[in-house]
Tab-separated table of C-alpha atoms in Angstrom:
chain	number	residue	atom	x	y	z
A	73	UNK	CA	40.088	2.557	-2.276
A	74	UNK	CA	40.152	0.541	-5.307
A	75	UNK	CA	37.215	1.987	-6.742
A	76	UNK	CA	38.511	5.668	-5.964
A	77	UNK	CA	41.597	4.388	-7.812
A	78	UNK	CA	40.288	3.557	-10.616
A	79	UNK	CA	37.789	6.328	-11.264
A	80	UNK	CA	41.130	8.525	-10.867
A	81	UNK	CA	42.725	6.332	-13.458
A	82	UNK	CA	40.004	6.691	-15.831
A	83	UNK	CA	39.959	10.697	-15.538
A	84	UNK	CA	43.637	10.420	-16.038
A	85	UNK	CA	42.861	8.532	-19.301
A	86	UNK	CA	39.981	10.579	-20.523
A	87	UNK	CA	42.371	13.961	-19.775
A	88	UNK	CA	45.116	12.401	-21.575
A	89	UNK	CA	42.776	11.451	-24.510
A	90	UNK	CA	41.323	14.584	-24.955
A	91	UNK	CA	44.089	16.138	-25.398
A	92	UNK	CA	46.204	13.621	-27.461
A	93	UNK	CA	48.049	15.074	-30.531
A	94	UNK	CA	46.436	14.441	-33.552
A	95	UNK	CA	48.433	11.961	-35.870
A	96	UNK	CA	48.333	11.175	-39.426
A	97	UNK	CA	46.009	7.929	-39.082
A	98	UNK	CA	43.373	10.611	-37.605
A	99	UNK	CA	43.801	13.146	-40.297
A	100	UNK	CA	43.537	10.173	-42.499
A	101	UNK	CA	40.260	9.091	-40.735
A	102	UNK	CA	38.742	12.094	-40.871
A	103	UNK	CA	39.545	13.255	-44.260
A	104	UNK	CA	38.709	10.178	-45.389
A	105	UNK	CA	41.799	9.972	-47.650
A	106	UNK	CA	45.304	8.475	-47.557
A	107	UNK	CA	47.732	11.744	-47.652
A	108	UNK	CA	51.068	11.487	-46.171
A	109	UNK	CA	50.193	14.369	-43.911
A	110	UNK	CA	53.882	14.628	-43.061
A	111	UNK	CA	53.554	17.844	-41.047
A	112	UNK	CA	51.713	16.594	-38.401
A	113	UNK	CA	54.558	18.459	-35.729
A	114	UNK	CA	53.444	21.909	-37.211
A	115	UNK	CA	49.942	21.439	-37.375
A	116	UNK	CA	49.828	20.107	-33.506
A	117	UNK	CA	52.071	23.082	-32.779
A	118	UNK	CA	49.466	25.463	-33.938
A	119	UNK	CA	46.899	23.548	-32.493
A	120	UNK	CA	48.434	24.056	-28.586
A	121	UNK	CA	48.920	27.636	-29.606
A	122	UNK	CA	45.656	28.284	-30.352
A	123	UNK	CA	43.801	26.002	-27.723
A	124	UNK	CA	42.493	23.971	-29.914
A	125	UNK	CA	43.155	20.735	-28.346
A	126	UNK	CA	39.940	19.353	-26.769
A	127	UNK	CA	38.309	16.425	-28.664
A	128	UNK	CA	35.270	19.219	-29.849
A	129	UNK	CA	37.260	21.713	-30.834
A	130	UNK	CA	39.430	19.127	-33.074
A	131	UNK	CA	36.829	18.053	-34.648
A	132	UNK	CA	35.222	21.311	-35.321
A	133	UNK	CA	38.287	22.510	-36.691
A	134	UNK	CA	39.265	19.957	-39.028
A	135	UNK	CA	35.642	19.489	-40.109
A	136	UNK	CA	35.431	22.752	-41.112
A	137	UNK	CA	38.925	22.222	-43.002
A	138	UNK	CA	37.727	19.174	-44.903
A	139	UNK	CA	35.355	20.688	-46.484
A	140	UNK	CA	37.007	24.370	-46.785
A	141	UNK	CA	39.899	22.254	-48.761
A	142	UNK	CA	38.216	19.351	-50.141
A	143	UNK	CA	40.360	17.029	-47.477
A	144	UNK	CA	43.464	19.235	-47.701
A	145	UNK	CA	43.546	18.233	-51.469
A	146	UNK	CA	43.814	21.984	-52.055
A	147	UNK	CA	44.913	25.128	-49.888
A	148	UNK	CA	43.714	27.406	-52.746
A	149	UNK	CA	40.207	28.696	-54.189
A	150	UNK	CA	40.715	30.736	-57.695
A	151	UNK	CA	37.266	31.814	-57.877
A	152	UNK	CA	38.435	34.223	-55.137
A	153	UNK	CA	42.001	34.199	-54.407
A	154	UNK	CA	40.970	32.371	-51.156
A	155	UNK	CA	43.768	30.347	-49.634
A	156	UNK	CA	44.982	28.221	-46.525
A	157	UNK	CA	43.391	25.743	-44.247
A	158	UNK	CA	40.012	27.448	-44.209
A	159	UNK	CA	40.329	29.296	-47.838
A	160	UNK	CA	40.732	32.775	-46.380
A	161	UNK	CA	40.125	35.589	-48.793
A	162	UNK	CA	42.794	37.615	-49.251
A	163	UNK	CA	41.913	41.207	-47.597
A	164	UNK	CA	41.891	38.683	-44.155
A	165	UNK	CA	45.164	36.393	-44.788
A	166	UNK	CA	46.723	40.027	-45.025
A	167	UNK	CA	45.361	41.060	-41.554
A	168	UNK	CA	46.781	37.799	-40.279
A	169	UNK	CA	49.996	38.405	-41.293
A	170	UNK	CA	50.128	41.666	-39.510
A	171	UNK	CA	48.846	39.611	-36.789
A	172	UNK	CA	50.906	36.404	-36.579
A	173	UNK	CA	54.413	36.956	-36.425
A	174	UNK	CA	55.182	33.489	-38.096
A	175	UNK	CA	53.372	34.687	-40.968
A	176	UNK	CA	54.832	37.253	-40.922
A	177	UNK	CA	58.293	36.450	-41.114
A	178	UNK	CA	57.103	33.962	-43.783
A	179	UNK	CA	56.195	36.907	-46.276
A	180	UNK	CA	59.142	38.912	-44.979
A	181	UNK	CA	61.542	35.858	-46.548
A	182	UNK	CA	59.163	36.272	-49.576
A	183	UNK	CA	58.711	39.761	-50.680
A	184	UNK	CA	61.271	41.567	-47.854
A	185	UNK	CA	60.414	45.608	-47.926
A	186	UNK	CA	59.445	47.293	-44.758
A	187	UNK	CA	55.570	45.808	-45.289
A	188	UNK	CA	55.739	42.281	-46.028
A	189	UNK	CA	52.522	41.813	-45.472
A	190	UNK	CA	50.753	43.938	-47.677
A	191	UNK	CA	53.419	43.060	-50.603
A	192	UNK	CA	52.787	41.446	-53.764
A	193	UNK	CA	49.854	40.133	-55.507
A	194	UNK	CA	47.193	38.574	-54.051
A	195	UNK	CA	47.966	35.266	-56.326
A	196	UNK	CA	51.758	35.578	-54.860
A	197	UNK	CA	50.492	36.094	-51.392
A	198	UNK	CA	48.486	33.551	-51.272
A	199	UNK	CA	51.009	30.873	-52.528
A	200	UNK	CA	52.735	31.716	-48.798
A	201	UNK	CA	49.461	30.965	-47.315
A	202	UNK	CA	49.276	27.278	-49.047
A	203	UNK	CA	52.276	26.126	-47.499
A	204	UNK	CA	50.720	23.629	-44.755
A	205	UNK	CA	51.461	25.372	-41.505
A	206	UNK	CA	51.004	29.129	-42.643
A	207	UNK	CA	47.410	27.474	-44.071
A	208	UNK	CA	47.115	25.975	-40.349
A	209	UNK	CA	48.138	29.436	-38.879
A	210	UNK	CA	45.632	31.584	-40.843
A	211	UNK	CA	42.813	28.860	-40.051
A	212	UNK	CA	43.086	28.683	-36.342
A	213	UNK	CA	43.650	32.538	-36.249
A	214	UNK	CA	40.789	32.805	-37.697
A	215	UNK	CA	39.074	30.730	-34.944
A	216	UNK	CA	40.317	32.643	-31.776
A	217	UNK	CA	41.257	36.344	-32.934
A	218	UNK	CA	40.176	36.744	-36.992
A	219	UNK	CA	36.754	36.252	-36.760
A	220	UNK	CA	36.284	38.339	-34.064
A	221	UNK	CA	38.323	41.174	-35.761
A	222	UNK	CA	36.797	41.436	-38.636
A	223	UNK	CA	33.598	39.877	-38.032
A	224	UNK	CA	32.398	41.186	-34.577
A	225	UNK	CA	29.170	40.218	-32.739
A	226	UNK	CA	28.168	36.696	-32.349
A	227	UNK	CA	31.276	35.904	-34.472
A	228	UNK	CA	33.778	37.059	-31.826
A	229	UNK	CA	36.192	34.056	-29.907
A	230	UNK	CA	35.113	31.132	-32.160
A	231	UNK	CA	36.634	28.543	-29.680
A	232	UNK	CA	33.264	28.322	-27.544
A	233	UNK	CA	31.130	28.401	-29.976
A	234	UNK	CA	32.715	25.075	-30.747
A	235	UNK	CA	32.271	23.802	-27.469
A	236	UNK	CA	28.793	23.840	-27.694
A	237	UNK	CA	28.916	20.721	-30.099
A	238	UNK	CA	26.431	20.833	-33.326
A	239	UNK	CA	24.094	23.552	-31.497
A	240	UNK	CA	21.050	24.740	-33.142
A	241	UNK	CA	19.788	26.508	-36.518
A	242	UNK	CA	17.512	29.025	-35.055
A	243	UNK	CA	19.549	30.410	-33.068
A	244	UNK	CA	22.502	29.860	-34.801
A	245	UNK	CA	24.429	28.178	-31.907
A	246	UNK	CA	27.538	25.559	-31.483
A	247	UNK	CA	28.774	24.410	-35.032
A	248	UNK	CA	26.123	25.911	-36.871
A	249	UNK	CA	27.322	29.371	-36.148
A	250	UNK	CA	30.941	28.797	-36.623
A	251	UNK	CA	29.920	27.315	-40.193
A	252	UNK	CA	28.214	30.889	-40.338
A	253	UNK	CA	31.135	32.595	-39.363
A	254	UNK	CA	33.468	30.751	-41.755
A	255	UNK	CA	31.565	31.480	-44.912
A	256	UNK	CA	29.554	34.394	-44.219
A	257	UNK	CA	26.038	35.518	-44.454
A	258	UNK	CA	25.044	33.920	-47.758
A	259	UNK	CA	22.670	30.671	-47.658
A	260	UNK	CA	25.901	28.072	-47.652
A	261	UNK	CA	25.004	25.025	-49.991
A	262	UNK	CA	27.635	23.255	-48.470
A	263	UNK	CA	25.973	23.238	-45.034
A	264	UNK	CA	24.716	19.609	-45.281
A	265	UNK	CA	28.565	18.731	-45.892
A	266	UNK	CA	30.152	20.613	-43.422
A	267	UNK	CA	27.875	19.149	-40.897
A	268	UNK	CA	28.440	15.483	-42.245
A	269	UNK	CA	31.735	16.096	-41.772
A	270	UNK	CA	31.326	17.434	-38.437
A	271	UNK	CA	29.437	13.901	-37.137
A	272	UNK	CA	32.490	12.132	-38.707
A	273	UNK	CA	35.202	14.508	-36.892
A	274	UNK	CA	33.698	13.640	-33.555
A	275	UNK	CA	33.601	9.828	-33.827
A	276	UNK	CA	37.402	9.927	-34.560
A	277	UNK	CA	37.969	12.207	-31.864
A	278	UNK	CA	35.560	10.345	-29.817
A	279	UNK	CA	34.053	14.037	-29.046
């Protein structure tokens, strides 16, 4: 009995961990920085949303935001107009907005008109984006619906690609392929990054 107990207790445990909200001492441990991360009640609120809750799929995530926003330093890229937590180029934070009705109402208080989304400039545009939970939005829309959208094929639901853990090369499995799916088709210099980032994401969420 006591040993059935206690295995019980420890699944308890291990569910509860996995799906513990992520605070600002973990977004400081991963990003390796000392923000005040003071919207850490949005940015778990997208995270249940989205499913993106396991200990994996955290630390794919915010691996992939690290180095997309050089440790949320930044939620804009002007070499091309990219913007939020993953840098999203504009053509796509538009399609999210049409998508997301948060995002949407947050151009609607912006630019008003009968099609919000597709208003303004992509500079104004994308200063909605940068605000930390429409960046948070766009990013983990772009992991379960976005990529799928506009990306197709092995790029479809990104959430179990990233519970495959670091995968493989050739194939491109696991976090590999979601790094593909993030920037594209061109050779990534930033791979070696992104996947340091990755091994330091899953030791604080003990993925």
């Amino acid at each position: 009995m006591n040993s059935r107990f206690t295995l019980f207790a420890l699944f308890l445990g291990l569910f509860a961990s996995s799906f513990a909200q992520v605070t600002v001492q973990d977004l400081r441990n991963v990003m390796q920085n000392n923000l005040p991360y003071n919207y850490t009640n949005d940015l778990n609120a997208v995270l249940r949303q989205y499913q993106l809750v396991s200990p994996l799929r955290k630390a794919a995530f915010f691996a992939q935001v690290r180095h997309e926003t050089a440790g949320c330093t930044t939620f804009y890229q002007p070499a091309d107009g990219g913007a939020g937590a993953i840098h999203m180029l504009p053509a796509n934070f538009r399609i999210a907005c049409e998508d997301v009705g948060e995002i949407k109402a947050a151009f609607q208080r912006r630019f008003g008109g009968s099609n919000p989304c597709r208003a303004g400039s992509d500079i104004e545009a994308g200063k909605v984006i940068q605000t930390p939970k429409i960046a948070f939005l766009t990013g983990a829309w772009w992991m379960a619906e976005g990529s799928r959208k506009i990306l197709g094929g092995p790029c479809g639901d990104l959430r179990p690609v990233m519970d495959r853990g670091l995968g493989t090369q050739n194939p491109l499995t696991g976090y590999y392929l979601l790094s593909r799916c993030i920037f594209g088709g061109n050779p990534d210099a930033g791979l070696a990054q992104r996947v340091a980032y990755y091994k330091k994401a899953k030791e604080v969420f003990r993925a």
